[in-house]
PDB file of C-alpha atoms and ligand atoms in Angstrom:
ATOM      1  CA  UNK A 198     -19.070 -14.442   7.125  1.00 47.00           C
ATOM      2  CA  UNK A 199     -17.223 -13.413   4.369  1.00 49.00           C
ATOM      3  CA  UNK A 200     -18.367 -10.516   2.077  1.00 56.00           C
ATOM      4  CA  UNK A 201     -19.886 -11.144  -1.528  1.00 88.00           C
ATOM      5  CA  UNK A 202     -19.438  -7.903  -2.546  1.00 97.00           C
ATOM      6  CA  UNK A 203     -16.991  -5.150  -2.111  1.00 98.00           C
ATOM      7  CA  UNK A 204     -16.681  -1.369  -2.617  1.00 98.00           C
ATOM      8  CA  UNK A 205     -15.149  -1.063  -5.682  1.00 98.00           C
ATOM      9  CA  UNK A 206     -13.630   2.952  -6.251  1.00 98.00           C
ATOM     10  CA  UNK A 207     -11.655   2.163  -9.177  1.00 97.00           C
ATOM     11  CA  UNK A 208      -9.398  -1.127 -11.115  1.00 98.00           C
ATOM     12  CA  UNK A 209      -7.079  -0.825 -13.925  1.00 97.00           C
ATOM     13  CA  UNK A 210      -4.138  -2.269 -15.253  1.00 98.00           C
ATOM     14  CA  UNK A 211      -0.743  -0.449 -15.105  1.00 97.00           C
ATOM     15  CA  UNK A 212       2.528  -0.823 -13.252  1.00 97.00           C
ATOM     16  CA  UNK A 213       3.420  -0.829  -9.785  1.00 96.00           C
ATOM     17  CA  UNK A 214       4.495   2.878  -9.405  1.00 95.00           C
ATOM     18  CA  UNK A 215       6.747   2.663  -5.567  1.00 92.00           C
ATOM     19  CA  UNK A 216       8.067   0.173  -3.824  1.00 95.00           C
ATOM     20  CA  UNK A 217       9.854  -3.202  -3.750  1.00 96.00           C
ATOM     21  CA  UNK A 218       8.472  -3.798  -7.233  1.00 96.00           C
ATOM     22  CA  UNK A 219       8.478  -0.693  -8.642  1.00 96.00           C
ATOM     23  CA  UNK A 220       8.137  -0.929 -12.822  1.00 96.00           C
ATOM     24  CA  UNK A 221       5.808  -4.580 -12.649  1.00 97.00           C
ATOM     25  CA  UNK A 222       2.637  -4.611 -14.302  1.00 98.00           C
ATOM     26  CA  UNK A 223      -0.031  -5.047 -11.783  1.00 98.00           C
ATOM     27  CA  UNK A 224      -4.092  -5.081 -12.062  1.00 98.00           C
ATOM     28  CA  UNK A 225      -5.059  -2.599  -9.214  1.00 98.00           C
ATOM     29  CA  UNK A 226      -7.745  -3.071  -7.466  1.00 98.00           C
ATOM     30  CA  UNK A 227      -8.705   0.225  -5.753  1.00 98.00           C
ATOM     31  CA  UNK A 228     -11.350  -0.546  -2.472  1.00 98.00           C
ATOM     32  CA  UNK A 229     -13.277   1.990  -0.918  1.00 98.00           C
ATOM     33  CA  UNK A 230     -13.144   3.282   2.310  1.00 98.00           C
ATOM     34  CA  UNK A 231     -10.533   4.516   4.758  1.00 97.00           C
ATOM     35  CA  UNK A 232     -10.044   5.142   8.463  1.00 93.00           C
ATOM     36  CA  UNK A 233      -6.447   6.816   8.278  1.00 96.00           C
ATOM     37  CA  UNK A 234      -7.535  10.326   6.890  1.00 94.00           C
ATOM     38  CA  UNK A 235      -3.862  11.097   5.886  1.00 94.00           C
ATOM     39  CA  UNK A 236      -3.286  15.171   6.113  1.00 92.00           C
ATOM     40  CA  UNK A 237      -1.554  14.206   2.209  1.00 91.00           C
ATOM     41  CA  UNK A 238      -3.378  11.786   1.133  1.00 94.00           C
ATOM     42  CA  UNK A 239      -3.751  11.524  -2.639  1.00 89.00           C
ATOM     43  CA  UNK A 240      -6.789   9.935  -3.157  1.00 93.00           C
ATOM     44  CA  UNK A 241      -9.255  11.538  -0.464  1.00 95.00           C
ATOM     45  CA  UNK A 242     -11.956  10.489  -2.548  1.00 95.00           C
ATOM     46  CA  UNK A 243     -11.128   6.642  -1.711  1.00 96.00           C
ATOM     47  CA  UNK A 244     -12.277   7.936   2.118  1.00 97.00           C
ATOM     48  CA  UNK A 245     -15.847   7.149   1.972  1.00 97.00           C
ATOM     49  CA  UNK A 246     -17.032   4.029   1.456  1.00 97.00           C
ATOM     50  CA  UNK A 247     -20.437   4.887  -0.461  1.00 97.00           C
ATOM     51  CA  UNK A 248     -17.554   6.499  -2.583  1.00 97.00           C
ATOM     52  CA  UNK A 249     -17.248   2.343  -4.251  1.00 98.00           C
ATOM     53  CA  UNK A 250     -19.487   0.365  -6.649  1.00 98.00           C
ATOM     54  CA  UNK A 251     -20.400  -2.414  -4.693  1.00 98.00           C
ATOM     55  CA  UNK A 252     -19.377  -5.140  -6.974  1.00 98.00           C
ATOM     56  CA  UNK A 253     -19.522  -9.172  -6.960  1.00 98.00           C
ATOM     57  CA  UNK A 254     -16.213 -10.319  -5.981  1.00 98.00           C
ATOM     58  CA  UNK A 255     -16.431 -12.785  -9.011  1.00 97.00           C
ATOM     59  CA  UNK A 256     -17.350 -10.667 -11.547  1.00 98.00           C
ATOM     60  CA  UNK A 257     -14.048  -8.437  -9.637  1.00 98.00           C
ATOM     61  CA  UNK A 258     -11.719 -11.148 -10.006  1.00 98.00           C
ATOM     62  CA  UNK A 259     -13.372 -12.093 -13.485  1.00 98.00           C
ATOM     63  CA  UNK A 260     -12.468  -8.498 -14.684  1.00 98.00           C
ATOM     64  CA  UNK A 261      -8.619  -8.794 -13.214  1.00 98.00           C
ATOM     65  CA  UNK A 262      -7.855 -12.015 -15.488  1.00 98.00           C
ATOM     66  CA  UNK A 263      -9.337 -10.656 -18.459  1.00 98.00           C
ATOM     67  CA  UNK A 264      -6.274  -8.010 -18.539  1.00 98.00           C
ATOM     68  CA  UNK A 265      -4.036 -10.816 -18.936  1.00 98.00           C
ATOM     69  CA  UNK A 266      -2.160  -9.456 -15.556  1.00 98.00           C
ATOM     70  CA  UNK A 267      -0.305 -11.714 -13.740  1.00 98.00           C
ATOM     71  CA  UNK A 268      -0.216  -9.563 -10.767  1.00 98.00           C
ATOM     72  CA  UNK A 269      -2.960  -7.885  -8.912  1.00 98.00           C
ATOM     73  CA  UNK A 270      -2.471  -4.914  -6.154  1.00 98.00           C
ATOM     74  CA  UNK A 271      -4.905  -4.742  -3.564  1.00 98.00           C
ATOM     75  CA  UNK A 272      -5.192  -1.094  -2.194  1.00 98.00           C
ATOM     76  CA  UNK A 273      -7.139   1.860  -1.236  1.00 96.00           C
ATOM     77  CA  UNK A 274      -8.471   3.415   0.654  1.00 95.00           C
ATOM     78  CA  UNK A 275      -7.650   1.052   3.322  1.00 98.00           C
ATOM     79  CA  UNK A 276      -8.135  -2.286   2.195  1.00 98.00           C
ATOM     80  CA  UNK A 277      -8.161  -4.207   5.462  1.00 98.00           C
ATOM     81  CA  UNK A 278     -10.893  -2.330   6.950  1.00 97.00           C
ATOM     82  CA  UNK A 279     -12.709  -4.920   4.327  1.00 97.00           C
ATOM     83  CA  UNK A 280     -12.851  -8.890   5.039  1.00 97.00           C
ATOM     84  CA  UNK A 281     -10.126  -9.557   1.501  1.00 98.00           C
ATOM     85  CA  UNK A 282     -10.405 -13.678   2.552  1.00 97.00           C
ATOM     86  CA  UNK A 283     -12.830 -14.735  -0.544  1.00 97.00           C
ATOM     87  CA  UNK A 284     -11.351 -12.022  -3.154  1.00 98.00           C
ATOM     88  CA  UNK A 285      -7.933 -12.818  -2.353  1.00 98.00           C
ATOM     89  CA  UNK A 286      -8.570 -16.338  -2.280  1.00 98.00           C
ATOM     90  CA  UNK A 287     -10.317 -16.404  -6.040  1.00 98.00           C
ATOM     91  CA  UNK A 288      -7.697 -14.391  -7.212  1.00 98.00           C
ATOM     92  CA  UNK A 289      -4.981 -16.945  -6.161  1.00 98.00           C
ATOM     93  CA  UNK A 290      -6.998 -19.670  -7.416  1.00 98.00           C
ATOM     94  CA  UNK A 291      -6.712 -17.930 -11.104  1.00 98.00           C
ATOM     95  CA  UNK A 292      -2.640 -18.321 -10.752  1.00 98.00           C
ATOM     96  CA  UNK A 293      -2.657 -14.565  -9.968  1.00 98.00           C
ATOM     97  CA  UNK A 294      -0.422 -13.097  -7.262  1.00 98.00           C
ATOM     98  CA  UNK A 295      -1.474 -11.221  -4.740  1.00 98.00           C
ATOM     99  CA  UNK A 296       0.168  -8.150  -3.558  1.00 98.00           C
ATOM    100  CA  UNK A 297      -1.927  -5.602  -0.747  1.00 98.00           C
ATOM    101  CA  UNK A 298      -0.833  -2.216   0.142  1.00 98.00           C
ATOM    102  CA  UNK A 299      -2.059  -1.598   3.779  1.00 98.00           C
ATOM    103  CA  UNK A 300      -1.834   0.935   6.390  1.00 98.00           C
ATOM    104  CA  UNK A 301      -2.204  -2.049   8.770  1.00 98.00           C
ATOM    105  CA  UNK A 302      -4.846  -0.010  10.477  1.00 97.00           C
ATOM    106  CA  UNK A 303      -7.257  -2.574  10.339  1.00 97.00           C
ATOM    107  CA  UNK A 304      -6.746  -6.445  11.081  1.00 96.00           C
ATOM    108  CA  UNK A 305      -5.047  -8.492   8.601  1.00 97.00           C
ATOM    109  CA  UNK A 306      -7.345 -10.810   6.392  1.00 97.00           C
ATOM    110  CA  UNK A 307      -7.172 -12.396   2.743  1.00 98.00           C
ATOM    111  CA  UNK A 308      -3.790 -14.782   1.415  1.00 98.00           C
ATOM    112  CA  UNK A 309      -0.770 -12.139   0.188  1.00 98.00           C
ATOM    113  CA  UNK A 310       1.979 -12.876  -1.886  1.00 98.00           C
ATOM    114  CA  UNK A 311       3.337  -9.365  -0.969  1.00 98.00           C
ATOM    115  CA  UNK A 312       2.233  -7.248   1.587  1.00 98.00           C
ATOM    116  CA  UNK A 313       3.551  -3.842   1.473  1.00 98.00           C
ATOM    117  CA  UNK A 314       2.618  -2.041   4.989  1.00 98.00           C
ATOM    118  CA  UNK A 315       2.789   1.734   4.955  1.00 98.00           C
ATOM    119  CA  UNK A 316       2.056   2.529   8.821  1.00 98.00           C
ATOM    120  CA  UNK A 317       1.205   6.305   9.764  1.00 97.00           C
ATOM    121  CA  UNK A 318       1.867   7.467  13.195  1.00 95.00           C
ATOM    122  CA  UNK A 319      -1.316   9.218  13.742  1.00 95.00           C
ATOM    123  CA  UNK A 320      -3.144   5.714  13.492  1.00 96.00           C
ATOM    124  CA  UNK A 321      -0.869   2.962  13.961  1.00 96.00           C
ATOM    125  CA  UNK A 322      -1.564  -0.931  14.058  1.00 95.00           C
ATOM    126  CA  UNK A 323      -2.716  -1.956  16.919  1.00 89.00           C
ATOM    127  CA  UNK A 324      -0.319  -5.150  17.493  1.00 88.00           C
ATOM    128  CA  UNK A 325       2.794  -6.781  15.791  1.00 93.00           C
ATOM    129  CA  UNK A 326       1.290  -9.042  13.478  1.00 95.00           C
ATOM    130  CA  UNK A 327       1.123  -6.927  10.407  1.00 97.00           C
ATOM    131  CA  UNK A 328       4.967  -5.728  10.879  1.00 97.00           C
ATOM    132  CA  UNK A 329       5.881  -9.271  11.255  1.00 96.00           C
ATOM    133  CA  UNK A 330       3.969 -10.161   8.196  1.00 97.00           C
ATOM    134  CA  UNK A 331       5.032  -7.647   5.963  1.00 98.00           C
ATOM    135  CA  UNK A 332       7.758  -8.537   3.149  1.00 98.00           C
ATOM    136  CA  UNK A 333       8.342  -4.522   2.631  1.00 98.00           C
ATOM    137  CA  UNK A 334       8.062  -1.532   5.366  1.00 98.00           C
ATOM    138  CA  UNK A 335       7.609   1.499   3.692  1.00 98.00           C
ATOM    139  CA  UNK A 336       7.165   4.916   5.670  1.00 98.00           C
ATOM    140  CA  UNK A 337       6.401   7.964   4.440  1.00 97.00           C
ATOM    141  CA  UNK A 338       8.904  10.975   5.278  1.00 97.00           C
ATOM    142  CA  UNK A 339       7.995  14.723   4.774  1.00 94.00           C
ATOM    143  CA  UNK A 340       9.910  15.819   7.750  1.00 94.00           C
ATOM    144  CA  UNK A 341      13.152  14.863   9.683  1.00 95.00           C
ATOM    145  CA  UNK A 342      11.003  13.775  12.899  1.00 96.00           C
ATOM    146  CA  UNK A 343       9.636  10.799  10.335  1.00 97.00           C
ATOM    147  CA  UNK A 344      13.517   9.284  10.402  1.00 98.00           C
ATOM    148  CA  UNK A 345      12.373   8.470  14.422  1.00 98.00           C
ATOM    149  CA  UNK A 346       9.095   6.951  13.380  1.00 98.00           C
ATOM    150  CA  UNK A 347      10.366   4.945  10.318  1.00 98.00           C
ATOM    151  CA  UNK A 348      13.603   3.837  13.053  1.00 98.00           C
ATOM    152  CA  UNK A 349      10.471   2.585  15.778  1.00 97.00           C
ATOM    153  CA  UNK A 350       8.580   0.733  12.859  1.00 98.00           C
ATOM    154  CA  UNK A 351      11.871  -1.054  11.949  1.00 97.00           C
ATOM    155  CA  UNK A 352      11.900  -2.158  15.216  1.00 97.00           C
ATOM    156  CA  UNK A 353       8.856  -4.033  15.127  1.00 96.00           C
ATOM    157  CA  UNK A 354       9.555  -5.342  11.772  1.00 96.00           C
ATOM    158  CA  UNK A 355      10.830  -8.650  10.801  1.00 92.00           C
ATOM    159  CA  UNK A 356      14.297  -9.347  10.252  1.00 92.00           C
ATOM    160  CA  UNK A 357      13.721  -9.869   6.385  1.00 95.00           C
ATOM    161  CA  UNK A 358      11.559  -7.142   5.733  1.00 98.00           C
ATOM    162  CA  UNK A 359      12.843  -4.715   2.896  1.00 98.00           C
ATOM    163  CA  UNK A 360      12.947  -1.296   4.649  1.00 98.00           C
ATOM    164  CA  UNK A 361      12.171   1.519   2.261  1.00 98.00           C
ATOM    165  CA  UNK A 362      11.737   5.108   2.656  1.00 98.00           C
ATOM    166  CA  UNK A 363       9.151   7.704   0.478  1.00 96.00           C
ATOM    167  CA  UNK A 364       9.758  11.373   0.499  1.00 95.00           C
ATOM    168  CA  UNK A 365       6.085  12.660   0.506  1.00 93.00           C
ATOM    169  CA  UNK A 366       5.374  13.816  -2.892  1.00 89.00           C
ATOM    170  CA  UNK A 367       4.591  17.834  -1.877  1.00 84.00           C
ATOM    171  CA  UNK A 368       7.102  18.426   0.786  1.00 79.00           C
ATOM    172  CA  UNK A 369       9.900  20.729   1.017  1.00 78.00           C
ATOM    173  CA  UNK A 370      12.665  19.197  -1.700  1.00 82.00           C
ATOM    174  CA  UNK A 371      15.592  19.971   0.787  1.00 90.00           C
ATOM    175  CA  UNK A 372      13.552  16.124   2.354  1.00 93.00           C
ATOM    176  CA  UNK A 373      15.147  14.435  -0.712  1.00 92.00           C
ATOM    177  CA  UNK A 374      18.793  15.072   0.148  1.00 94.00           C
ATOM    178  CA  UNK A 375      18.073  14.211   3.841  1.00 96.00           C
ATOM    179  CA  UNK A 376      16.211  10.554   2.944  1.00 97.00           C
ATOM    180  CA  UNK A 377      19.434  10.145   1.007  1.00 96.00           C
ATOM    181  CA  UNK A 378      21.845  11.317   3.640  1.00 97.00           C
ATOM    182  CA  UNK A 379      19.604   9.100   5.827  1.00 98.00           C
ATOM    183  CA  UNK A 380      19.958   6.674   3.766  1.00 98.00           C
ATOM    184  CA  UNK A 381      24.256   6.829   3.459  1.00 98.00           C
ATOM    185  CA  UNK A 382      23.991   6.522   7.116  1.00 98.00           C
ATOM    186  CA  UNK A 383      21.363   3.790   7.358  1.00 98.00           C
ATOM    187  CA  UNK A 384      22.091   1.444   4.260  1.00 98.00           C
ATOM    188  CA  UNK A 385      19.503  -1.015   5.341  1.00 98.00           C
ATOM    189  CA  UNK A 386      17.277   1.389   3.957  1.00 98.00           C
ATOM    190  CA  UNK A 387      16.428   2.192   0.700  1.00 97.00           C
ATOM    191  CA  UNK A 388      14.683   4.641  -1.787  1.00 96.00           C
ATOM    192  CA  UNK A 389      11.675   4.516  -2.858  1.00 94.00           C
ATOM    193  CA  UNK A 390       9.982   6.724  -4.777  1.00 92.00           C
ATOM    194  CA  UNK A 391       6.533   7.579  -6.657  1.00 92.00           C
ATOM    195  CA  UNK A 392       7.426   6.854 -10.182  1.00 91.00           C
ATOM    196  CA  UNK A 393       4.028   7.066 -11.715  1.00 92.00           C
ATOM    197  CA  UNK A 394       3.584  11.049 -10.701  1.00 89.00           C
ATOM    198  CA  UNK A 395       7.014  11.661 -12.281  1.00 85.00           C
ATOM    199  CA  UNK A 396       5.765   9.649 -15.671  1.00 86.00           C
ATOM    200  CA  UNK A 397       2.026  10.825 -15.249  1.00 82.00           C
ATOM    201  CA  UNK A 398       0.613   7.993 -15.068  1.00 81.00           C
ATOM    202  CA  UNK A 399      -1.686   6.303 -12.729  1.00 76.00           C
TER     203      UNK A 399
HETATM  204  S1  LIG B 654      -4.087   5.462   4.409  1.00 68.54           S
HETATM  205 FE1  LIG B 654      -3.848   5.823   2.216  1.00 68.54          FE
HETATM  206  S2  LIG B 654      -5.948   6.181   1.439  1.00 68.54           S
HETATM  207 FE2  LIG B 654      -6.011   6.370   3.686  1.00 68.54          FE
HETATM  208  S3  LIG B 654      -5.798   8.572   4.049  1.00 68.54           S
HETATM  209 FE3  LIG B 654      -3.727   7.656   4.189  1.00 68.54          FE
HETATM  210  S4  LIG B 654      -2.867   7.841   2.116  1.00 68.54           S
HETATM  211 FE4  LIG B 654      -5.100   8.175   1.956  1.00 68.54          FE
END
């Protein structure tokens, strides 16, 4: 049965900071909860899902068209390890698209205009779907053994999927010149890059 009410850590509108759409205003709609536990990971306190308000997914959706967005980022946490089918729905039923930034650690659920699948090797999806599914693949590098990983994740991908790469924001710089150099050697990839820590904003 689909939930009522979801774990709500945080929503606000801004832009889209990385990514495929990188510079788009988005609502974001931060869930609580995660299963990944990223060594890195920049919002730790999204981990825990008692960490969320548990709010009405009306008066959630409600809340998003107020703003005036036109776009609304699901994300986390890990948003998947939540049923998204009624939220997602009632926000596409407002004219708003839908955009989720997933792990794919948990199964897929909810309608996406955009899904944006950020796999980690220490907890990967369990089957294709998601990497079929996902319009953008984008892995995380903070060492040169992550050029293997991000080359295996292509591989399950689907032939359209935009293929981008993310230097982790506190690693070594020398990563930068080796995701480009990467990059000059593998021009189906692209950059991507956390734009909202250089501007400081969130
Ligand atoms: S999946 Fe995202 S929220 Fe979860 S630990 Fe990793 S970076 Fe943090």
């Amino acid at each position: 049965m689909a939930e009522k009410r979801l774990p709500i850590l945080e929503s606000f509108y801004s832009l889209q900071g990385e990514g495929y759409n990188v510079g788009v205003a988005a609502y974001f709609i931060r869930l609580a909860g995660c299963n990944v536990r990223c060594p890195w990971c920049d919002t730790p306190n999204s981990w825990d899902i008692a960490s969320g308000e548990l709010r009405k997914i009306e008066d959630i959706v409600n809340e998003a068209v107020e703003t005036g967005a036109k776009n609304v980022v699901i994300t986390g946490g890990e948003p998947l390890i939540h049923n998204l089918d009624e939220l997602t729905t009632l926000l596409k039923s407002c004219g708003l698209k839908v955009w989720l930034e997933t792990s794919g650690s948990a199964p897929l659920s909810g309608v996406f205009d955009w899904i944006c699948l950020s796999p980690k090797k220490w907890y990967l999806p369990e089957n294709d779907e998601i990497f079929k599914r996902a319009n953008e693949l984008k892995v995380v590098v903070e060492s040169e053994e992550d050029f293997i990983f991000a080359q295996e994740c292509k591989g399950r991908a689907g032939g359209q999927t935009i293929l981008s790469l993310q230097p982790q924001w506190s690693a070594d710089e020398l990563i930068a010149s080796k995701i480009v150099d990467f990059i000059k050697q593998n021009p189906e990839w692209r950059l991507s890059l956390q734009t909202h820590k250089y501007l400081n904003i969130r």
